[in-house]
PDB file of C-alpha atoms in Angstrom:
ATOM      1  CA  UNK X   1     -21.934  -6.306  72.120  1.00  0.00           C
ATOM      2  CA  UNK X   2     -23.231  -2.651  72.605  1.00  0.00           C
ATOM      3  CA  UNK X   3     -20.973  -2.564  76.139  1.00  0.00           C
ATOM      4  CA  UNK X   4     -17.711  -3.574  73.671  1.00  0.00           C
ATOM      5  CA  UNK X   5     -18.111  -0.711  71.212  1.00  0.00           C
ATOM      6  CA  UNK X   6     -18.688   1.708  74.400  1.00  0.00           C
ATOM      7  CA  UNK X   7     -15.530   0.477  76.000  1.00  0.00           C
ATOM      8  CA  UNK X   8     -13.940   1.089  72.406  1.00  0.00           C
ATOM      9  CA  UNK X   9     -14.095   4.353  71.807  1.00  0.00           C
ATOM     10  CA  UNK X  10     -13.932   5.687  75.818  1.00  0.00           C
ATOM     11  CA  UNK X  11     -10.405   4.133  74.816  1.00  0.00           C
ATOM     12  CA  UNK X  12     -10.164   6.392  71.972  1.00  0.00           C
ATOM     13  CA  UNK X  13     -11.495   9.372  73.390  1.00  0.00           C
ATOM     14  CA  UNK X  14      -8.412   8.942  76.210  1.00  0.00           C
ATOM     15  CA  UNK X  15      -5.764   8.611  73.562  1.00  0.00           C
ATOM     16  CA  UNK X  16      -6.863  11.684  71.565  1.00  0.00           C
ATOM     17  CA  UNK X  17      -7.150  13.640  74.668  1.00  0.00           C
ATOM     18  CA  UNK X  18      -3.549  12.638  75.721  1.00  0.00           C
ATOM     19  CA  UNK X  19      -2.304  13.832  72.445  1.00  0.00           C
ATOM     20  CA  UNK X  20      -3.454  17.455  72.807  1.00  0.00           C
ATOM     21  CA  UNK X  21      -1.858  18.315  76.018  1.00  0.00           C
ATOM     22  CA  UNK X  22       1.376  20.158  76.519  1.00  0.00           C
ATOM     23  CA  UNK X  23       4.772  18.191  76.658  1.00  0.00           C
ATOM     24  CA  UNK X  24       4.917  17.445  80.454  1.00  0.00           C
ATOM     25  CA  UNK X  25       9.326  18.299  80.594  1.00  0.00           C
ATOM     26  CA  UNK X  26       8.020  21.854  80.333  1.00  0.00           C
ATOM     27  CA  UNK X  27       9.848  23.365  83.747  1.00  0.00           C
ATOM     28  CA  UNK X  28       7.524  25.321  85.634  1.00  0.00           C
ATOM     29  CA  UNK X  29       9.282  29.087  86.904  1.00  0.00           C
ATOM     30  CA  UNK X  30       9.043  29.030  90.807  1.00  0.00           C
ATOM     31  CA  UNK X  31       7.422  31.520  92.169  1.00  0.00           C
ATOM     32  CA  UNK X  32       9.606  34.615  93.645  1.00  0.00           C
ATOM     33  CA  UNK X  33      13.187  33.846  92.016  1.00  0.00           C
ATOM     34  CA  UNK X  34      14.592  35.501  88.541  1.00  0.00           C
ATOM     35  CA  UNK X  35      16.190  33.739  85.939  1.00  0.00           C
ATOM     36  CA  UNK X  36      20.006  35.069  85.809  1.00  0.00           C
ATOM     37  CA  UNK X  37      21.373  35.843  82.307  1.00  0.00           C
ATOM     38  CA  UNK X  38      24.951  35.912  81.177  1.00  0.00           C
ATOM     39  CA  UNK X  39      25.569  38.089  78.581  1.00  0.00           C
ATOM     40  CA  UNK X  40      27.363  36.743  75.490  1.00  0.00           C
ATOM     41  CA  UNK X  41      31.039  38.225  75.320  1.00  0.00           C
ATOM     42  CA  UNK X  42      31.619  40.858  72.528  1.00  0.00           C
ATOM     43  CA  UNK X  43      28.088  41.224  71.830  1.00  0.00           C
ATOM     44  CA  UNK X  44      26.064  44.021  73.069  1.00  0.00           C
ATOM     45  CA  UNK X  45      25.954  47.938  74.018  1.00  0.00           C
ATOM     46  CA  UNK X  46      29.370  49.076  75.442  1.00  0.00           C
ATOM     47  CA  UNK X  47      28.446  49.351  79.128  1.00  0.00           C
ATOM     48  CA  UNK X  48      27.634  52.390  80.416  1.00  0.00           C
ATOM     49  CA  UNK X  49      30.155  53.926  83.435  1.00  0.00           C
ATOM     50  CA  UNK X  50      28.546  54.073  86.931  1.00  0.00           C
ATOM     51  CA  UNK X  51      27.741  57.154  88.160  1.00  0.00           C
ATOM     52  CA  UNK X  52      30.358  56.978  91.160  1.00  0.00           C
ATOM     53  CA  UNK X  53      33.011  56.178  87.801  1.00  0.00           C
ATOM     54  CA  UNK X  54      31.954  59.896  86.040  1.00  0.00           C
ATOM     55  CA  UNK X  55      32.403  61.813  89.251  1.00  0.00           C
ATOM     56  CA  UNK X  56      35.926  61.054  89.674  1.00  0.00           C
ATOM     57  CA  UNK X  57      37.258  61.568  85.588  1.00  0.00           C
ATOM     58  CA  UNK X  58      40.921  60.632  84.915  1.00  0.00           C
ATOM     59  CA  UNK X  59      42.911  64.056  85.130  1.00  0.00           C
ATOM     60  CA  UNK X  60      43.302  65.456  81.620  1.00  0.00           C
ATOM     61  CA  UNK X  61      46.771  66.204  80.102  1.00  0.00           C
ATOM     62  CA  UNK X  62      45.183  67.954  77.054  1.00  0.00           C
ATOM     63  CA  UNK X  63      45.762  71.513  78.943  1.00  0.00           C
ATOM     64  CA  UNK X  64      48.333  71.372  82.054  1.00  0.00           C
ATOM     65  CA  UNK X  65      47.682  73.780  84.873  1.00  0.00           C
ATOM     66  CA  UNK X  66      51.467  73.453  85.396  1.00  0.00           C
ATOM     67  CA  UNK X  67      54.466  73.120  83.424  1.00  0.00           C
ATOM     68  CA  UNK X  68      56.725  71.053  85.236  1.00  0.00           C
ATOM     69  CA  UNK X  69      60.361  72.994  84.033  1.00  0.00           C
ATOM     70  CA  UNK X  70      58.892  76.487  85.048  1.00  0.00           C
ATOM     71  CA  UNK X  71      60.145  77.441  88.305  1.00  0.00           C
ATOM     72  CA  UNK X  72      56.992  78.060  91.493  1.00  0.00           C
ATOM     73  CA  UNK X  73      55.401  81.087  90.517  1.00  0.00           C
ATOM     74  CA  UNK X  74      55.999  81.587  87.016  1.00  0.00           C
ATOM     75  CA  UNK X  75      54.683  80.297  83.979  1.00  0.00           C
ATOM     76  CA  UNK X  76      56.367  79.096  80.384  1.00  0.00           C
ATOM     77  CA  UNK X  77      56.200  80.964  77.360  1.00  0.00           C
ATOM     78  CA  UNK X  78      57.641  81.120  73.839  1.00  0.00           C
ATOM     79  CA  UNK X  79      58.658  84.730  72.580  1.00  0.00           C
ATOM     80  CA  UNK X  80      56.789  85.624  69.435  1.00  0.00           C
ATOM     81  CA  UNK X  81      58.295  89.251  68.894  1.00  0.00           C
ATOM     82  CA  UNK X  82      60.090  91.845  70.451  1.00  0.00           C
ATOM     83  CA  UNK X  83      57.993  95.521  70.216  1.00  0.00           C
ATOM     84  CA  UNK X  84      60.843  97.597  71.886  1.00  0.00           C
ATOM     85  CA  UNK X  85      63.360  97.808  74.992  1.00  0.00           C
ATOM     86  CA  UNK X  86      60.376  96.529  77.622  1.00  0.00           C
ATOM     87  CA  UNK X  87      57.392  94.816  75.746  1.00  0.00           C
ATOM     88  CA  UNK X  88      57.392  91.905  74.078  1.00  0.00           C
ATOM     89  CA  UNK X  89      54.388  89.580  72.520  1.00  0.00           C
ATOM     90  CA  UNK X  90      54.625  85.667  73.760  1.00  0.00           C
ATOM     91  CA  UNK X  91      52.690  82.999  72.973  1.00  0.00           C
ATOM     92  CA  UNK X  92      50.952  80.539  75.921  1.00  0.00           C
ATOM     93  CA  UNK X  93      49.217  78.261  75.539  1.00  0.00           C
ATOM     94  CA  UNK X  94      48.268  78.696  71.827  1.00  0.00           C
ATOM     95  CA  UNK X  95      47.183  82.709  72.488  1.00  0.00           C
ATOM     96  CA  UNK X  96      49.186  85.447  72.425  1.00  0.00           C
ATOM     97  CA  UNK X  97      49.648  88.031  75.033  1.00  0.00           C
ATOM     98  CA  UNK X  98      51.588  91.337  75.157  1.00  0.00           C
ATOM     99  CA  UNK X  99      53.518  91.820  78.258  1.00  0.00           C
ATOM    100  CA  UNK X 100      55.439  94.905  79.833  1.00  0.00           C
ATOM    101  CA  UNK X 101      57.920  94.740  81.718  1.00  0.00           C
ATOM    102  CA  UNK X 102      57.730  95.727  85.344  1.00  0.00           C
ATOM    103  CA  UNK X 103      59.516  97.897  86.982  1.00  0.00           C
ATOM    104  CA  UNK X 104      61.726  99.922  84.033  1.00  0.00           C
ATOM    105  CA  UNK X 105      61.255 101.784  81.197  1.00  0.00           C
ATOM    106  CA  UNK X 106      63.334 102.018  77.664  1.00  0.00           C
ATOM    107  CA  UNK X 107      63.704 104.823  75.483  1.00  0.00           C
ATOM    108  CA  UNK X 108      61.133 104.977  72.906  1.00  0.00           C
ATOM    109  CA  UNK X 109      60.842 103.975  69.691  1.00  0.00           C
ATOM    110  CA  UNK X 110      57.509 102.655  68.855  1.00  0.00           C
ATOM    111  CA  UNK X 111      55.411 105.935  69.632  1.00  0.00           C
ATOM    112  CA  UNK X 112      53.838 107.942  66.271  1.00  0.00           C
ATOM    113  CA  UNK X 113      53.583 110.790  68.295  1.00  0.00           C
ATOM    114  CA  UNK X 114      56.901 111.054  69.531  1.00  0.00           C
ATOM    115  CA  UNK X 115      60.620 110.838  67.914  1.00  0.00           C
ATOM    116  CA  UNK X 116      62.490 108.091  68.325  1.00  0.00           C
ATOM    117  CA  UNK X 117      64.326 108.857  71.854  1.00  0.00           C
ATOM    118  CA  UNK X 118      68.300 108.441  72.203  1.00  0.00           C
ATOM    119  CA  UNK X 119      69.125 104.573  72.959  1.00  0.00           C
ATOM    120  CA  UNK X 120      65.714 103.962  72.427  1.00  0.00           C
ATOM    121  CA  UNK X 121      66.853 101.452  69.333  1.00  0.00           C
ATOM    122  CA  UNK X 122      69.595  99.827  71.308  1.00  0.00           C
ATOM    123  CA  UNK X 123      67.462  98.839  73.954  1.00  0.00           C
ATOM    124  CA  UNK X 124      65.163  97.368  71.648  1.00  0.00           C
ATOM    125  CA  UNK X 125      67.762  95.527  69.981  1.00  0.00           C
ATOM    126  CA  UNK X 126      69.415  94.403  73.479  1.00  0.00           C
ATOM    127  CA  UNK X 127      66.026  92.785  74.240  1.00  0.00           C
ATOM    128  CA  UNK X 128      66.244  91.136  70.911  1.00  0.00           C
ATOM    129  CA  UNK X 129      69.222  89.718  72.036  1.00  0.00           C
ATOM    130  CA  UNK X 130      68.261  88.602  75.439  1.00  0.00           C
ATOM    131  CA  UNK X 131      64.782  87.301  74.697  1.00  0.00           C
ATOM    132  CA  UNK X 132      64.088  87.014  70.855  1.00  0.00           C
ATOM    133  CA  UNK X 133      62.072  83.322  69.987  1.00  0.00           C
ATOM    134  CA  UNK X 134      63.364  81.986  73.281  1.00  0.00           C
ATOM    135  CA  UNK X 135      60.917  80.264  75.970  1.00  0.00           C
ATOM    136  CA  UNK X 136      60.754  82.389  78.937  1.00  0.00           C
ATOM    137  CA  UNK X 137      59.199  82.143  82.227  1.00  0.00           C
ATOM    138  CA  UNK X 138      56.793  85.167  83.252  1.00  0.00           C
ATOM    139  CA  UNK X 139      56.598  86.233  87.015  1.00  0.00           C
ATOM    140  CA  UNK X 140      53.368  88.236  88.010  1.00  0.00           C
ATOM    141  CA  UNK X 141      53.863  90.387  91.171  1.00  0.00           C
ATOM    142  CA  UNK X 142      50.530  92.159  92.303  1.00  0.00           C
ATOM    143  CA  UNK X 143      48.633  93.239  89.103  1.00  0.00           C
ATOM    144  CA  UNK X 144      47.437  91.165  86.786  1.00  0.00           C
ATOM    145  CA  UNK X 145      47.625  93.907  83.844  1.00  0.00           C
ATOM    146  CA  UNK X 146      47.631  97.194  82.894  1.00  0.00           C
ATOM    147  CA  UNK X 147      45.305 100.121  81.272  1.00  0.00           C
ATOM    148  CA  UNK X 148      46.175  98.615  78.088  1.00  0.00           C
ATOM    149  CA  UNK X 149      46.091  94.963  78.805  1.00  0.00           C
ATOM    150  CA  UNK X 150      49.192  93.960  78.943  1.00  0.00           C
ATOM    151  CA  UNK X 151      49.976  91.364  81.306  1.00  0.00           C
ATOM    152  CA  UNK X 152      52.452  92.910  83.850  1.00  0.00           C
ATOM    153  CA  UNK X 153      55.646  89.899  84.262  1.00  0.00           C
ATOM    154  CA  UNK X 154      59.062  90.262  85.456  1.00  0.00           C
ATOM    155  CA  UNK X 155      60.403  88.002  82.362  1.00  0.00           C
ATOM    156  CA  UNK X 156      63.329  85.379  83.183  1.00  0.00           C
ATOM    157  CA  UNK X 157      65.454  83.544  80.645  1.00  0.00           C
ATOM    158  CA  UNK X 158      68.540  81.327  81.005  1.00  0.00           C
ATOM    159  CA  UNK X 159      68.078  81.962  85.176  1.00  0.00           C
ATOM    160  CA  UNK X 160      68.616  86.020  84.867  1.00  0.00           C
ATOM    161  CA  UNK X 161      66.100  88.302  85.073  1.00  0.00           C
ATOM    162  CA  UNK X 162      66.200  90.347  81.754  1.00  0.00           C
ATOM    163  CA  UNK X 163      64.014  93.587  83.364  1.00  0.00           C
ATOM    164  CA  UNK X 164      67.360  93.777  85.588  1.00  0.00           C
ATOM    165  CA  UNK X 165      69.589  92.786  82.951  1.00  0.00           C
ATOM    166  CA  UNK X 166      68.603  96.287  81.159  1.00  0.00           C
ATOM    167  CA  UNK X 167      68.844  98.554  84.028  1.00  0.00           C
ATOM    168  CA  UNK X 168      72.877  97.109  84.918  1.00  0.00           C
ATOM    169  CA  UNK X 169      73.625  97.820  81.341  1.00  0.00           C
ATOM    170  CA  UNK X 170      71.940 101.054  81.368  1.00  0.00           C
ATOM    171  CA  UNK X 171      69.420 100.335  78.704  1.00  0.00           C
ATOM    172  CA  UNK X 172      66.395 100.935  81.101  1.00  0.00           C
ATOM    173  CA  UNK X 173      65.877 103.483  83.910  1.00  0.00           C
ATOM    174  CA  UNK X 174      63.583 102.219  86.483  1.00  0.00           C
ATOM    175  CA  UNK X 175      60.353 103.446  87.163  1.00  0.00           C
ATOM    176  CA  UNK X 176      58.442 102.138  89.892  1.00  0.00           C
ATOM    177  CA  UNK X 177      54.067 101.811  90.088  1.00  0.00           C
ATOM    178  CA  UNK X 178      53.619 100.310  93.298  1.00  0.00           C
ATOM    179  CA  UNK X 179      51.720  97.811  94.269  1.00  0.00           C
ATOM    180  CA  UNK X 180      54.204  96.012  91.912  1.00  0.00           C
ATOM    181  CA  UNK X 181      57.691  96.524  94.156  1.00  0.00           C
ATOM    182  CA  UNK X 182      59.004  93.424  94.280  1.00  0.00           C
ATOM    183  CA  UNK X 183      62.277  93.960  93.255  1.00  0.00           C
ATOM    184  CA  UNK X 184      62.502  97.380  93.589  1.00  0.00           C
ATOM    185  CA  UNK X 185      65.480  97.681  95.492  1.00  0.00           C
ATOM    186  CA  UNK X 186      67.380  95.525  93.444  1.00  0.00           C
ATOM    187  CA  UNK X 187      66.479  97.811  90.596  1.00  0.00           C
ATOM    188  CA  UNK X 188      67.160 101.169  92.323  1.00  0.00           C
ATOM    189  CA  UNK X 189      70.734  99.246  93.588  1.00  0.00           C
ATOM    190  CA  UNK X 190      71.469  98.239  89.525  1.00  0.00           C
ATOM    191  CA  UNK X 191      70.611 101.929  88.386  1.00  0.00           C
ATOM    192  CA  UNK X 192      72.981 103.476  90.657  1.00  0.00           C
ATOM    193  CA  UNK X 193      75.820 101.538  89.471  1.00  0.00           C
ATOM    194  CA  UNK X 194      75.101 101.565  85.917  1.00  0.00           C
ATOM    195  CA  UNK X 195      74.680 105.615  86.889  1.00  0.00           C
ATOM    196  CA  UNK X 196      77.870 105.599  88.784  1.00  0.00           C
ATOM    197  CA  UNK X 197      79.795 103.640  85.655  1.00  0.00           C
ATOM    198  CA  UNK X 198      78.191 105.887  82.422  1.00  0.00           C
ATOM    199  CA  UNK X 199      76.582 102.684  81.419  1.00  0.00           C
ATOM    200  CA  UNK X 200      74.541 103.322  78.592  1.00  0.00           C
ATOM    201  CA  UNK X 201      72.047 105.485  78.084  1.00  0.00           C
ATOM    202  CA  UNK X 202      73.354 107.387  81.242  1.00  0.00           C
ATOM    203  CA  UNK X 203      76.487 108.559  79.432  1.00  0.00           C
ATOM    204  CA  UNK X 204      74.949 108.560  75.684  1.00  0.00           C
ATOM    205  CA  UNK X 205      71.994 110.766  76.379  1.00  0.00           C
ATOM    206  CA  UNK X 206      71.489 111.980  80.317  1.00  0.00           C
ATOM    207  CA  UNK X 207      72.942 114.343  81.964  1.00  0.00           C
ATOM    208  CA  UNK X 208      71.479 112.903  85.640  1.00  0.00           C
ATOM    209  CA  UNK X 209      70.587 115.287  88.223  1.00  0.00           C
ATOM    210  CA  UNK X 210      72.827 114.972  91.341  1.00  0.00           C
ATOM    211  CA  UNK X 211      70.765 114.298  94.140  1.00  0.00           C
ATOM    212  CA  UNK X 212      71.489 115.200  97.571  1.00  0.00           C
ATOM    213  CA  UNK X 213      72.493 112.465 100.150  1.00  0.00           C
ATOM    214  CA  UNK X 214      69.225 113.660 102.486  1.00  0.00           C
ATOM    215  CA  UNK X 215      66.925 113.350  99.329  1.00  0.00           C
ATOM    216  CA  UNK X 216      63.756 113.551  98.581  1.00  0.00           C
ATOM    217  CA  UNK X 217      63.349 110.873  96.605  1.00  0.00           C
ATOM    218  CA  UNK X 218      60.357 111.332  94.288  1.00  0.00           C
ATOM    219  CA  UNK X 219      57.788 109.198  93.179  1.00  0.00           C
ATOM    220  CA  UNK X 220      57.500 107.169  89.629  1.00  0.00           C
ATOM    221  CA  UNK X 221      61.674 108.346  89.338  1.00  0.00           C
ATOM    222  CA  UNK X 222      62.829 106.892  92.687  1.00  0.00           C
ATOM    223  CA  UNK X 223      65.499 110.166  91.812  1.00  0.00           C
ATOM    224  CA  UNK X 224      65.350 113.414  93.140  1.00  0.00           C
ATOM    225  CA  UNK X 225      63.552 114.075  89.816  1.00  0.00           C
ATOM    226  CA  UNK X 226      59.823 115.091  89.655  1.00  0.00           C
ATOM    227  CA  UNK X 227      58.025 113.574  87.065  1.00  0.00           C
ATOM    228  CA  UNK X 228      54.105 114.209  88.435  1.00  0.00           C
ATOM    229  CA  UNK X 229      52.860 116.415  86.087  1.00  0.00           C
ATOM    230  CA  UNK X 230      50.758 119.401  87.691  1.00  0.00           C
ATOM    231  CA  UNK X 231      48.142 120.834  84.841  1.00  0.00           C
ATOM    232  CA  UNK X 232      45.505 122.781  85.108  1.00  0.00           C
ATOM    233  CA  UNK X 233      42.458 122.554  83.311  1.00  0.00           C
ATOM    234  CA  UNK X 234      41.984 125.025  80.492  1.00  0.00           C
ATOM    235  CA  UNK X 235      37.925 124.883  80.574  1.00  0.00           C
ATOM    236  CA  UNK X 236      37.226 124.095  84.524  1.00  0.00           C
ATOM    237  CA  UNK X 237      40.407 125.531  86.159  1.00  0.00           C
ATOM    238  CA  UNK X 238      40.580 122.416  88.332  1.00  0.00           C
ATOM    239  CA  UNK X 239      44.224 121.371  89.267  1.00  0.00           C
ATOM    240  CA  UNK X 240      44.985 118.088  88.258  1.00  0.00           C
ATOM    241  CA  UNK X 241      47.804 116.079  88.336  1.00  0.00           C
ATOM    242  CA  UNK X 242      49.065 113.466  85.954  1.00  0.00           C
ATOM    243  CA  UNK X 243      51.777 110.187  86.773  1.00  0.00           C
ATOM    244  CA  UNK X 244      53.980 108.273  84.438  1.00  0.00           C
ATOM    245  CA  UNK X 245      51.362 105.612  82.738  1.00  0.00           C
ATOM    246  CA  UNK X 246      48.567 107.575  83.032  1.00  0.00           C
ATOM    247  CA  UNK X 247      46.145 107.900  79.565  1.00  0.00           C
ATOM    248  CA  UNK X 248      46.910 111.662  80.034  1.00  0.00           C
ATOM    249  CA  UNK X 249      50.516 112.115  80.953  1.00  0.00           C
ATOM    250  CA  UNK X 250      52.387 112.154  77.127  1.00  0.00           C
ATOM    251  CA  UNK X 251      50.231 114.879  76.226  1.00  0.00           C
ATOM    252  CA  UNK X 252      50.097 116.592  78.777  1.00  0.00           C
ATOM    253  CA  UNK X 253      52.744 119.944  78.332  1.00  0.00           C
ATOM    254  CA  UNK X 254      53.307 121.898  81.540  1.00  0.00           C
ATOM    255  CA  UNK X 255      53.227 125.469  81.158  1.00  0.00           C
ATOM    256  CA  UNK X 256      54.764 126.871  84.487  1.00  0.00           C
ATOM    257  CA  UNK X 257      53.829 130.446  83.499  1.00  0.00           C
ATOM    258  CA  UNK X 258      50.303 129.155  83.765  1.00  0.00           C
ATOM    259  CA  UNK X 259      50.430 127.945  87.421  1.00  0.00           C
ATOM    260  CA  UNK X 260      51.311 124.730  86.635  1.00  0.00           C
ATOM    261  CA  UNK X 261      54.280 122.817  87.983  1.00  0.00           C
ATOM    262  CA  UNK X 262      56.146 119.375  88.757  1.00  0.00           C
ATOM    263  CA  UNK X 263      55.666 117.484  91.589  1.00  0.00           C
ATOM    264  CA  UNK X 264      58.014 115.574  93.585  1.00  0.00           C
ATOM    265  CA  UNK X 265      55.355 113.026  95.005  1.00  0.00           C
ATOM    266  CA  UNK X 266      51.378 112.846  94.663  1.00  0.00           C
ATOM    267  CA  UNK X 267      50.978 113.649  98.576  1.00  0.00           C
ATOM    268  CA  UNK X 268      53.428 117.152  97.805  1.00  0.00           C
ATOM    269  CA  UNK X 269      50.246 117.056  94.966  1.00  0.00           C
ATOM    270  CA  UNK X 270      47.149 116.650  97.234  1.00  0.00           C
ATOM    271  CA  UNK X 271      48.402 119.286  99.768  1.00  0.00           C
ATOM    272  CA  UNK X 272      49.003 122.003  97.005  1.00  0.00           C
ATOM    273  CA  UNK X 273      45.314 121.479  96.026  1.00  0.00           C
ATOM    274  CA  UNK X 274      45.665 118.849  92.811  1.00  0.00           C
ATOM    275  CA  UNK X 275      43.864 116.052  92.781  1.00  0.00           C
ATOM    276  CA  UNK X 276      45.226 112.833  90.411  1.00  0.00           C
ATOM    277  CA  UNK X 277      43.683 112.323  87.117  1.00  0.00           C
ATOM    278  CA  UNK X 278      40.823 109.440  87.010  1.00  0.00           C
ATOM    279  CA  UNK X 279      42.464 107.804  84.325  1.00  0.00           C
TER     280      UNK X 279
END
């Protein structure tokens, strides 16, 4: 009887034992392989770019380096307002820039120190004409700017250049500041036939010197005309000479009873002792 009950609850003891364990479909991971995992679609971080995808961004057409209707070499811009015969202020890229024409110079009629100068409001008005809230197209030559920051451009509209425009029709005389001599000769070519024809301001206001055939031509005038100012300094007594665009050369008066003098070009300068003015 005892040997029943013992085989009784051994039999018990088994079942409860089987009871406790864990469910035997449970998969055991093999060792050394990773579980793959498919991401859900639309759910999630937006994936981040590799780094090979940032170094090579899609080109940006926020801000062209180009403007593909200006011609090689020049760039686009829209006219903003006319300031007399040979500057104007034009607008690129959202900034505005004053530029100066290169190569000429107009009559003046924005200077409060000096009168308005014969033709000096036709000009003006003939660059109205020509250029007034038009899109241009700038060409740079050598410099970038000058002393006052304005961007130096030979300024084309409707295929003509309007700096050369002006000096056929005798608004502008030319006035040459080398390195920027691109088109020099054309200019000096367009002045003599406006000269030769009383075109302009070379029958309203000059009386042009008549050069000889053998020259010299002069420097800044391209004319047998000197226009280097000789001066000589009131506190120092140092001989010093002054060219057209210089800070110094409006205001500077020359007195010839003093010594001083104009000078054809700045070497005639150098060898009569001047030297040119720093600024």
């Amino acid at each position: 009887m005892k040997s029943g009950w013992a085989a009784f609850f051994i039999a018990l003891s088994l079942l409860a034992a089987c009871g406790s364990e864990a469910p035997l479909s449970t998969p055991t991971p093999t060792p050394g392989m990773t579980p793959t995992v498919t991401p859900t679609p639309g759910l999630g971080a937006t994936p981040t770019a590799t780094a090979s995808a940032t170094a090579s961004p899609m080109p940006s057409t926020a801000a062209p380096t180009a403007t593909p209707s200006a011609m090689a070499g020049r760039t686009l811009a829209q006219v903003v307002r006319v300031i007399d015969g040979d500057t104007i202020v034009v607008l690129i890229n959202g900034l505005e820039y004053r530029v100066r024409y290169i190569g000429i110079n107009t009559p003046e009629t924005v200077d409060p120190r000096k009168p308005v100068e014969c033709f000096g409001r036709e000009a003006s008005q003939r660059n109205r004409e020509l250029v007034e809230e038009k899109t241009v197209e700038l060409e740079k030559d050598v410099s970038e700017t000058d002393q006052y920051g304005r961007l130096l451009r030979y300024v084309w509209v409707d295929g003509e250049m309007v700096n050369a425009v002006l000096v056929s029709e005798g608004y502008a005389m030319v006035v040459t500041y080398p390195p920027d001599v691109k088109y020099q000769e054309l200019f000096l070519e367009l002045q003599r036939q406006a000269l030769a024809e009383g075109q302009g301001l070379w029958s309203a206001c000059l009386t042009p010197t008549v050069c000889p055939p053998e020259g010299p031509i002069c420097d800044f005038s391209d004319t047998c005309e000197p226009v280097i100012k000789g001066n000589i300094s009131k506190t120092t007594g140092e001989k010093i000479y002054h060219v057209p665009g210089g800070e110094f050369y409006d205001k500077t008066v020359i007195d010839e009873a003093a010594g001083e003098r104009w000078l054809c070009t700045e070497q005639e300068a150098i060898d009569a002792g001047w030297r040119r003015s720093k600024r």
